[in-house]
């Protein structure tokens, strides 16, 4: 199997889209990610997976905290921005939850402190202990076969 086949196979798993945010020395960082899952209810744990080349990796290692912002269908442009698919600099206004910057009007903002981390291949898995969250109504942004999708019905 070549890398393309592996990527195509993984792309058959439909997901939502999140932007991971953190703050270090007063500076806010954001990165689009769909490698997110719920792990445990007691304690409340979630997982994100960050590539070794992402600048976000060291930011989370150093800050020891991150927020997961689950995007709505109206936030595709934000996803593109935080994935580097839109290159221009934008002045994004973040809200605050606990001691973290979060994305306004997301479906869910989840604040976490790093509970554990595991380097696996070319990614680092961060387990986050959930310290607070906010939920809103709306329709999620979806991602499938490398494209943003609408959820119909
Ligand atoms: P940068 O390249 O520094 O940041 C990414 C972009 O965000 C830049 O354009 C930057 O200008 C902008 N940005 C950052 N902070 C701010 C700010 N405060 N204000 C305004 N703009 C800001 N990669 C993974 O490792 N794990 C995943 O699970 C994952 N899932 C993905 C899912 C999707 C749907 C997509 C499209 C990409 C995914 N990626 C994932 C890839 C990842 O989003 C990109 O590789 C990203 O560019 C890496 O960001 P970086 O941390 O290197 O930061």
Coordinates of N, CA, C and O and ligand atoms in Angstrom, one line a residue:
X1 N 0.8 -1.2 0.0 CA 0.0 0.0 0.0 C 0.9 1.3 0.0 O 1.9 1.3 0.8
X2 N 0.6 2.2 -0.8 CA 1.3 3.5 -0.8 C 0.7 4.5 0.1 O -0.5 4.3 0.6
X3 N 1.4 5.6 0.3 CA 0.8 6.7 1.3 C -0.5 7.2 0.8 O -1.4 7.5 1.6
X4 N -0.7 7.4 -0.5 CA -1.9 7.9 -1.1 C -3.1 7.0 -0.7 O -4.2 7.5 -0.3
X5 N -2.9 5.7 -0.9 CA -3.9 4.8 -0.6 C -4.3 4.8 0.9 O -5.5 4.8 1.3
X6 N -3.3 4.9 1.8 CA -3.5 5.0 3.2 C -4.4 6.3 3.5 O -5.4 6.3 4.2
X7 N -3.9 7.4 2.9 CA -4.6 8.7 3.2 C -6.1 8.6 2.6 O -7.0 9.1 3.3
X8 N -6.2 8.0 1.4 CA -7.6 7.9 0.9 C -8.5 7.1 1.8 O -9.6 7.4 2.0
X9 N -7.9 6.0 2.3 CA -8.7 5.1 3.2 C -9.1 5.9 4.5 O -10.3 5.8 4.9
X10 N -8.2 6.6 5.1 CA -8.5 7.4 6.3 C -9.5 8.5 6.0 O -10.3 8.8 6.9
X11 N -9.5 9.0 4.8 CA -10.4 10.1 4.4 C -11.8 9.6 4.2 O -12.8 10.4 4.1
X12 N -12.0 8.2 4.3 CA -13.4 7.7 4.2 C -14.1 7.7 5.5 O -15.2 7.3 5.7
X13 N -13.3 8.2 6.6 CA -13.9 8.3 7.9 C -14.4 9.8 8.0 O -13.6 10.7 8.1
X14 N -15.8 10.0 7.9 CA -16.3 11.3 8.0 C -16.2 11.9 9.4 O -16.4 11.1 10.4
X15 N -15.8 13.1 9.5 CA -15.6 13.7 10.8 C -16.2 15.1 10.9 O -16.6 15.7 9.9
X16 N -16.2 15.7 12.1 CA -16.5 17.1 12.2 C -15.1 17.8 12.1 O -14.1 17.2 11.7
X17 N -15.1 19.1 12.3 CA -13.9 19.9 12.2 C -13.8 20.7 13.4 O -14.7 21.3 13.9
X18 N -12.5 20.8 14.0 CA -12.3 21.6 15.2 C -11.2 22.6 14.9 O -10.4 22.4 14.0
X19 N -11.1 23.6 15.7 CA -9.9 24.5 15.7 C -9.4 24.3 17.2 O -10.1 24.6 18.1
X20 N -8.1 23.9 17.3 CA -7.5 23.8 18.6 C -6.9 25.2 18.9 O -6.2 25.7 18.0
X21 N -7.1 25.7 20.1 CA -6.5 27.0 20.4 C -5.7 26.8 21.7 O -6.0 26.0 22.6
X22 N -4.7 27.7 21.8 CA -3.9 27.7 23.1 C -3.3 29.1 23.2 O -3.4 29.9 22.2
X23 N -2.7 29.4 24.3 CA -2.1 30.7 24.5 C -0.7 30.5 25.2 O -0.7 29.7 26.1
X24 N 0.3 31.2 24.7 CA 1.6 31.1 25.3 C 2.2 32.5 25.4 O 2.2 33.2 24.3
X25 N 2.6 32.9 26.5 CA 3.2 34.3 26.7 C 2.3 35.4 26.1 O 2.8 36.3 25.4
X26 N 1.0 35.2 26.3 CA 0.0 36.3 25.9 C -0.3 36.2 24.4 O -1.1 37.0 23.9
X27 N 0.3 35.3 23.7 CA 0.0 35.1 22.2 C -0.9 33.9 22.0 O -0.7 32.9 22.5
X28 N -1.9 34.2 21.1 CA -2.9 33.1 20.8 C -2.5 32.4 19.6 O -2.1 33.0 18.6
X29 N -2.7 31.1 19.6 CA -2.4 30.2 18.4 C -3.6 29.3 18.1 O -4.2 28.8 19.1
X30 N -3.9 29.2 16.8 CA -5.0 28.3 16.5 C -4.5 27.3 15.4 O -3.7 27.7 14.5
X31 N -5.1 26.1 15.3 CA -4.8 25.2 14.3 C -6.0 24.3 14.0 O -6.6 23.7 15.0
X32 N -6.4 24.1 12.8 CA -7.5 23.2 12.4 C -7.1 21.8 12.6 O -6.0 21.4 12.2
X33 N -8.0 21.0 13.2 CA -7.8 19.6 13.4 C -9.1 18.8 13.4 O -10.1 19.2 13.9
X34 N -9.0 17.6 12.8 CA -10.1 16.7 12.8 C -9.8 15.4 13.6 O -10.7 14.6 13.8
X35 N -8.5 15.3 14.0 CA -8.2 14.1 14.8 C -8.5 14.4 16.3 O -7.7 14.9 17.1
X36 N -9.8 14.2 16.6 CA -10.3 14.5 17.9 C -11.3 13.4 18.3 O -12.0 13.0 17.5
X37 N -11.2 13.0 19.6 CA -12.2 12.0 20.1 C -12.4 12.2 21.6 O -11.5 12.7 22.3
X38 N -13.5 11.7 22.0 CA -13.8 11.6 23.4 C -13.2 10.3 23.9 O -13.2 9.3 23.2
X39 N -12.6 10.3 25.1 CA -11.8 9.1 25.6 C -12.5 8.5 26.9 O -12.6 7.3 26.9
X40 N -12.8 9.3 27.8 CA -13.2 8.8 29.1 C -14.2 9.8 29.8 O -14.1 11.0 29.6
X41 N -15.2 9.1 30.5 CA -16.2 10.0 31.3 C -15.7 10.3 32.7 O -15.9 11.3 33.2
X42 N -15.0 9.3 33.3 CA -14.5 9.5 34.7 C -13.1 9.0 34.8 O -12.8 7.8 34.9
X43 N -12.1 9.9 34.7 CA -12.2 11.4 34.6 C -12.6 11.8 33.1 O -12.5 10.9 32.2
X44 N -13.0 13.0 32.9 CA -13.5 13.4 31.6 C -12.2 13.8 30.8 O -11.6 14.7 31.0
X45 N -12.0 12.9 29.8 CA -10.8 13.0 29.0 C -11.1 13.1 27.5 O -12.1 12.3 27.0
X46 N -10.4 13.9 26.7 CA -10.5 13.9 25.3 C -9.1 13.7 24.7 O -8.1 13.8 25.4
X47 N -9.0 13.4 23.4 CA -7.7 13.2 22.7 C -7.7 14.1 21.4 O -8.6 14.2 20.7
X48 N -6.5 14.7 21.2 CA -6.2 15.3 19.9 C -4.8 14.8 19.5 O -4.0 14.3 20.3
X49 N -4.6 14.9 18.2 CA -3.3 14.4 17.6 C -2.7 15.5 16.7 O -3.3 16.0 15.8
X50 N -1.5 15.8 17.1 CA -0.8 17.0 16.4 C 0.4 16.5 15.7 O 1.3 15.9 16.3
X51 N 0.6 16.9 14.5 CA 1.7 16.5 13.6 C 3.0 17.1 14.1 O 3.0 18.2 14.7
X52 N 4.1 16.4 13.9 CA 5.4 16.9 14.4 C 5.9 18.2 13.8 O 6.7 18.9 14.4
X53 N 5.3 18.5 12.6 CA 5.8 19.7 12.0 C 4.9 20.9 12.3 O 5.2 22.1 12.0
X54 N 3.8 20.7 13.0 CA 2.9 21.8 13.3 C 3.5 22.7 14.4 O 4.0 22.2 15.4
X55 N 3.4 24.0 14.2 CA 3.9 24.9 15.3 C 3.1 24.7 16.6 O 3.6 25.0 17.6
X56 N 1.9 24.3 16.4 CA 1.0 24.1 17.6 C 1.6 23.1 18.6 O 1.3 23.2 19.8
X57 N 2.4 22.2 18.1 CA 2.9 21.1 19.0 C 3.6 21.7 20.2 O 3.3 21.4 21.3
X58 N 4.6 22.5 19.9 CA 5.4 23.1 21.0 C 4.6 24.0 21.9 O 4.9 24.2 23.1
X59 N 3.7 24.7 21.2 CA 2.8 25.7 22.0 C 2.1 24.9 23.1 O 2.0 25.4 24.2
X60 N 1.5 23.8 22.7 CA 0.7 23.0 23.7 C 1.6 22.4 24.7 O 1.3 22.4 25.9
X61 N 2.8 21.9 24.3 CA 3.7 21.3 25.2 C 4.1 22.3 26.3 O 4.2 22.0 27.5
X62 N 4.3 23.6 25.8 CA 4.8 24.6 26.8 C 3.7 25.2 27.6 O 3.9 25.5 28.8
X63 N 2.5 25.4 27.0 CA 1.4 26.0 27.8 C 0.7 25.0 28.7 O 0.2 25.3 29.7
X64 N 0.7 23.7 28.3 CA 0.1 22.6 29.1 C -1.4 22.7 29.1 O -2.1 22.1 29.9
X65 N -2.0 23.4 28.1 CA -3.4 23.5 28.0 C -3.9 23.8 26.6 O -3.1 24.3 25.8
X66 N -5.1 23.5 26.3 CA -5.6 23.7 25.0 C -7.2 23.7 25.0 O -7.7 23.2 26.0
X67 N -7.8 24.4 24.0 CA -9.2 24.3 23.9 C -9.5 23.7 22.5 O -8.8 23.9 21.6
X68 N -10.6 22.9 22.5 CA -11.1 22.3 21.3 C -12.4 23.1 20.9 O -13.3 23.1 21.8
X69 N -12.4 23.7 19.8 CA -13.6 24.4 19.3 C -14.3 23.7 18.1 O -13.6 23.6 17.1
X70 N -15.4 23.1 18.4 CA -16.1 22.3 17.3 C -16.8 23.3 16.4 O -17.7 24.1 16.9
X71 N -16.5 23.3 15.1 CA -17.0 24.3 14.2 C -18.4 24.0 13.7 O -18.8 22.9 13.5
X72 N -19.1 25.1 13.4 CA -20.4 25.0 12.7 C -20.2 25.1 11.2 O -19.2 25.5 10.7
X73 N -21.3 24.8 10.5 CA -21.3 24.9 9.0 C -20.9 26.3 8.5 O -20.5 26.5 7.4
X74 N -21.1 27.3 9.4 CA -20.9 28.7 9.0 C -19.4 29.1 9.2 O -19.0 30.2 9.0
X75 N -18.6 28.1 9.7 CA -17.2 28.5 10.1 C -16.2 27.8 9.2 O -15.0 27.7 9.6
X76 N -16.6 27.5 7.9 CA -15.6 26.8 7.0 C -14.4 27.7 6.7 O -13.3 27.3 6.7
X77 N -14.7 29.0 6.6 CA -13.6 30.0 6.3 C -12.6 30.0 7.5 O -11.3 30.1 7.3
X78 N -13.1 29.9 8.7 CA -12.2 29.9 9.9 C -11.3 28.6 9.8 O -10.1 28.6 10.1
X79 N -11.9 27.5 9.5 CA -11.2 26.2 9.3 C -10.1 26.4 8.3 O -8.9 26.0 8.6
X80 N -10.4 27.0 7.2 CA -9.4 27.2 6.1 C -8.3 28.1 6.6 O -7.1 27.9 6.3
X81 N -8.6 29.1 7.4 CA -7.6 30.1 7.9 C -6.7 29.4 8.8 O -5.4 29.5 8.7
X82 N -7.2 28.6 9.7 CA -6.4 27.9 10.8 C -5.7 26.7 10.2 O -5.0 26.0 11.0
X83 N -6.0 26.3 9.0 CA -5.3 25.2 8.3 C -4.2 25.7 7.4 O -3.5 25.0 6.7
X84 N -4.1 27.1 7.3 CA -3.2 27.7 6.3 C -3.7 27.6 4.9 O -2.9 27.8 3.9
X85 N -5.0 27.2 4.7 CA -5.5 27.2 3.3 C -5.9 28.5 2.8 O -6.1 28.7 1.6
X86 N -6.1 29.5 3.7 CA -6.2 30.9 3.4 C -4.9 31.5 4.0 O -4.7 31.4 5.2
X87 N -4.1 32.2 3.1 CA -2.8 32.6 3.6 C -2.8 34.0 4.2 O -1.9 34.3 5.0
X88 N -3.8 34.8 3.9 CA -3.8 36.2 4.4 C -3.9 36.3 5.9 O -4.6 35.4 6.5
X89 N -3.3 37.3 6.5 CA -3.3 37.5 8.0 C -4.7 38.1 8.3 O -5.2 39.0 7.6
X90 N -5.4 37.5 9.3 CA -6.7 38.1 9.7 C -6.6 38.4 11.2 O -6.0 37.6 11.9
X91 N -7.3 39.4 11.6 CA -7.3 39.7 13.0 C -8.6 39.1 13.6 O -9.7 39.6 13.6
X92 N -8.4 37.9 14.2 CA -9.5 37.1 14.8 C -9.7 37.6 16.2 O -8.7 37.6 17.0
X93 N -11.0 37.8 16.6 CA -11.3 38.2 18.0 C -11.7 36.9 18.7 O -12.7 36.3 18.3
X94 N -10.9 36.5 19.7 CA -11.2 35.3 20.4 C -12.0 35.7 21.7 O -11.9 36.8 22.2
X95 N -12.9 34.8 22.1 CA -13.5 34.9 23.4 C -12.6 34.2 24.5 O -11.7 33.5 24.1
X96 N -13.0 34.3 25.8 CA -12.2 33.6 26.8 C -13.1 32.6 27.5 O -14.3 32.9 27.7
X97 N -12.6 31.5 27.8 CA -13.3 30.5 28.7 C -12.2 29.9 29.6 O -11.2 29.5 29.1
X98 N -12.4 30.0 30.9 CA -11.4 29.6 31.9 C -10.2 30.5 31.5 O -10.4 31.7 31.3
X99 N -9.0 30.0 31.4 CA -7.8 30.8 31.0 C -7.4 30.6 29.6 O -6.2 30.6 29.3
X100 N -8.3 30.3 28.7 CA -8.0 30.0 27.3 C -8.8 30.9 26.3 O -9.9 31.2 26.6
X101 N -8.1 31.1 25.2 CA -8.9 31.8 24.1 C -9.7 30.7 23.4 O -9.3 29.6 23.2
X102 N -11.0 31.1 23.0 CA -11.8 30.2 22.3 C -12.5 30.9 21.2 O -12.6 32.1 21.1
X103 N -13.0 30.1 20.2 CA -13.6 30.6 19.0 C -15.0 30.9 19.2 O -15.8 30.0 19.6
X104 N -15.4 32.2 19.0 CA -16.8 32.6 19.1 C -17.8 31.8 18.3 O -17.4 31.5 17.1
X105 N -19.0 31.6 18.8 CA -20.1 31.0 18.0 C -19.8 29.6 17.5 O -20.4 29.1 16.6
X106 N -18.8 28.9 18.1 CA -18.6 27.5 17.8 C -19.7 26.6 18.4 O -20.4 27.1 19.3
X107 N -19.9 25.4 17.9 CA -20.9 24.5 18.5 C -20.6 24.2 19.9 O -21.4 24.1 20.8
X108 N -19.3 23.9 20.2 CA -18.8 23.6 21.5 C -17.4 24.2 21.7 O -16.6 24.1 20.8
X109 N -17.2 24.8 22.9 CA -15.8 25.1 23.3 C -15.5 24.2 24.5 O -16.2 24.1 25.4
X110 N -14.4 23.5 24.4 CA -14.0 22.6 25.4 C -12.6 23.0 25.9 O -11.6 23.0 25.2
X111 N -12.5 23.3 27.2 CA -11.2 23.7 27.8 C -10.5 22.5 28.4 O -11.2 21.8 29.2
X112 N -9.2 22.3 28.2 CA -8.5 21.1 28.7 C -7.2 21.5 29.3 O -6.5 22.4 28.8
X113 N -6.8 20.8 30.3 CA -5.3 20.8 30.6 C -4.7 19.5 30.3 O -5.4 18.4 30.3
X114 N -3.4 19.6 29.8 CA -2.8 18.3 29.3 C -2.7 17.3 30.5 O -2.1 17.6 31.5
X115 N -3.2 16.1 30.3 CA -3.3 15.1 31.3 C -2.2 14.1 31.0 O -1.6 13.5 31.9
X116 N -1.9 13.9 29.7 CA -0.8 13.0 29.3 C -0.5 13.2 27.8 O -1.3 13.8 27.1
X117 N 0.7 12.8 27.4 CA 1.0 13.0 26.0 C 1.9 11.8 25.5 O 2.7 11.3 26.3
X118 N 1.7 11.4 24.3 CA 2.4 10.2 23.8 C 2.8 10.5 22.4 O 2.0 10.9 21.5
X119 N 4.1 10.3 22.1 CA 4.6 10.5 20.8 C 4.4 9.2 20.1 O 4.9 8.1 20.5
X120 N 3.7 9.2 19.0 CA 3.4 7.9 18.2 C 3.7 8.2 16.7 O 3.0 9.0 16.1
X121 N 4.8 7.7 16.2 CA 5.1 8.0 14.8 C 5.4 9.4 14.6 O 6.1 10.1 15.5
X122 N 4.8 10.1 13.6 CA 5.1 11.5 13.4 C 4.0 12.4 14.0 O 4.0 13.6 13.7
X123 N 3.3 11.9 14.9 CA 2.3 12.7 15.6 C 2.4 12.6 17.2 O 3.0 11.6 17.6
X124 N 2.0 13.6 17.9 CA 1.9 13.5 19.4 C 0.4 13.5 19.7 O -0.4 14.3 19.3
X125 N 0.0 12.5 20.5 CA -1.3 12.4 21.0 C -1.4 13.1 22.4 O -0.6 12.8 23.3
X126 N -2.2 14.1 22.5 CA -2.4 14.8 23.8 C -3.8 14.4 24.3 O -4.8 14.4 23.7
X127 N -3.7 13.9 25.6 CA -4.9 13.6 26.3 C -5.2 14.8 27.1 O -4.3 15.3 27.9
X128 N -6.4 15.4 27.0 CA -6.8 16.6 27.7 C -7.8 16.3 28.8 O -8.8 15.5 28.5
X129 N -7.6 16.8 30.0 CA -8.6 16.7 31.0 C -9.5 17.9 30.9 O -9.1 19.0 30.9
X130 N -10.8 17.6 30.7 CA -11.8 18.7 30.5 C -12.1 19.5 31.8 O -12.5 18.9 32.8
X131 N -11.8 20.8 31.7 CA -12.0 21.6 32.9 C -13.3 22.5 32.8 O -13.8 22.9 33.8
X132 N -13.8 22.7 31.6 CA -15.0 23.5 31.4 C -15.4 23.3 29.9 O -14.6 23.0 29.1
X133 N -16.7 23.5 29.7 CA -17.2 23.6 28.3 C -18.4 24.4 28.1 O -19.2 24.6 29.1
X134 N -18.7 24.8 26.9 CA -19.9 25.6 26.6 C -20.5 25.0 25.3 O -19.7 24.7 24.4
X135 N -21.8 24.7 25.3 CA -22.5 24.1 24.2 C -23.4 25.1 23.5 O -24.1 25.9 24.3
X136 N -23.6 25.1 22.2 CA -24.6 25.9 21.5 C -25.3 25.0 20.5 O -24.8 24.0 20.1
X137 N -26.5 25.5 20.0 CA -27.2 24.8 19.0 C -26.6 25.2 17.6 O -26.0 26.3 17.5
X138 N -26.8 24.3 16.7 CA -26.3 24.6 15.3 C -26.0 23.3 14.6 O -26.1 22.2 15.1
X139 N -25.5 23.5 13.3 CA -25.2 22.3 12.5 C -23.7 22.3 12.3 O -23.1 23.3 12.0
X140 N -23.1 21.1 12.5 CA -21.6 21.0 12.4 C -21.1 21.1 11.0 O -21.8 20.7 10.0
X141 N -19.9 21.6 10.9 CA -19.1 21.5 9.7 C -18.6 20.1 9.6 O -18.1 19.5 10.6
X142 N -18.7 19.5 8.4 CA -18.2 18.1 8.2 C -17.1 18.0 7.2 O -16.9 18.9 6.4
X143 N -16.3 17.0 7.3 CA -15.1 16.8 6.5 C -15.1 15.3 6.0 O -15.1 14.4 6.9
X144 N -15.0 15.1 4.7 CA -15.0 13.7 4.2 C -14.3 13.7 2.9 O -14.5 14.6 2.0
X145 N -13.5 12.7 2.7 CA -12.6 12.6 1.5 C -11.9 13.8 1.1 O -11.9 14.3 -0.1
X146 N -11.4 14.5 2.1 CA -10.5 15.7 1.9 C -11.3 16.9 1.6 O -10.7 17.9 1.2
X147 N -12.6 16.9 1.7 CA -13.4 18.1 1.4 C -14.4 18.4 2.5 O -14.9 17.6 3.2
X148 N -14.7 19.7 2.6 CA -15.7 20.2 3.5 C -17.1 19.8 3.0 O -17.3 19.9 1.8
X149 N -18.0 19.3 3.9 CA -19.3 18.8 3.4 C -20.4 19.5 4.3 O -20.1 19.8 5.4
X150 N -21.6 19.5 3.7 CA -22.7 19.9 4.4 C -23.4 18.7 5.0 O -23.5 17.6 4.3
X151 N -24.0 18.8 6.2 CA -24.8 17.7 6.7 C -26.3 18.0 6.3 O -26.8 19.0 6.6
X152 N -26.8 17.1 5.5 CA -28.2 17.3 5.0 C -29.2 16.4 5.7 O -28.9 15.2 6.0
X153 N -30.3 16.9 6.0 CA -31.4 16.1 6.6 C -31.4 16.2 8.1 O -31.1 16.1 9.0
Ligands
LIG1 P1 0.5 27.8 11.6 O1 0.9 27.4 10.2 O2 1.3 28.9 12.3 O3 -1.0 28.2 11.7 C1 -2.0 27.8 10.8 C2 -2.7 29.0 10.3 O4 -3.5 29.6 11.3 C3 -1.8 30.1 9.7 O5 -2.4 30.5 8.4 C4 -1.9 31.2 10.7 O6 -1.9 32.5 10.1 C5 -3.3 31.0 11.4 N1 -3.3 31.4 12.7 C6 -2.8 30.8 13.8 N2 -3.0 31.5 14.9 C7 -3.7 32.6 14.6 C8 -4.2 33.8 15.3 N3 -4.1 34.0 16.6 N4 -4.9 34.7 14.6 C9 -5.1 34.6 13.2 N5 -4.6 33.5 12.5 C10 -3.9 32.6 13.2 N6 -3.0 18.7 11.5 C11 -2.8 18.0 12.6 O7 -1.6 18.0 13.1 N7 -3.7 17.2 13.3 C12 -5.0 17.2 12.8 O8 -5.9 16.5 13.4 C13 -5.3 17.9 11.6 N8 -6.5 17.9 11.1 C14 -6.8 18.7 10.0 C15 -8.2 18.7 9.5 C16 -8.5 19.5 8.4 C17 -10.0 19.5 8.0 C18 -7.5 20.3 7.8 C19 -7.9 21.1 6.6 C20 -6.2 20.3 8.3 C21 -5.8 19.5 9.4 N9 -4.5 19.4 9.9 C22 -4.3 18.7 11.0 C23 -3.5 20.2 9.2 C24 -3.2 21.5 10.0 O9 -4.4 22.3 10.2 C25 -2.2 22.4 9.2 O10 -1.0 21.6 8.9 C26 -1.8 23.7 9.9 O11 -1.4 24.7 9.0 C27 -0.7 23.5 10.9 O12 -0.6 24.7 11.6 P2 0.6 25.1 12.5 O13 0.4 24.7 13.9 O14 1.9 24.7 11.9 O15 0.5 26.7 12.6

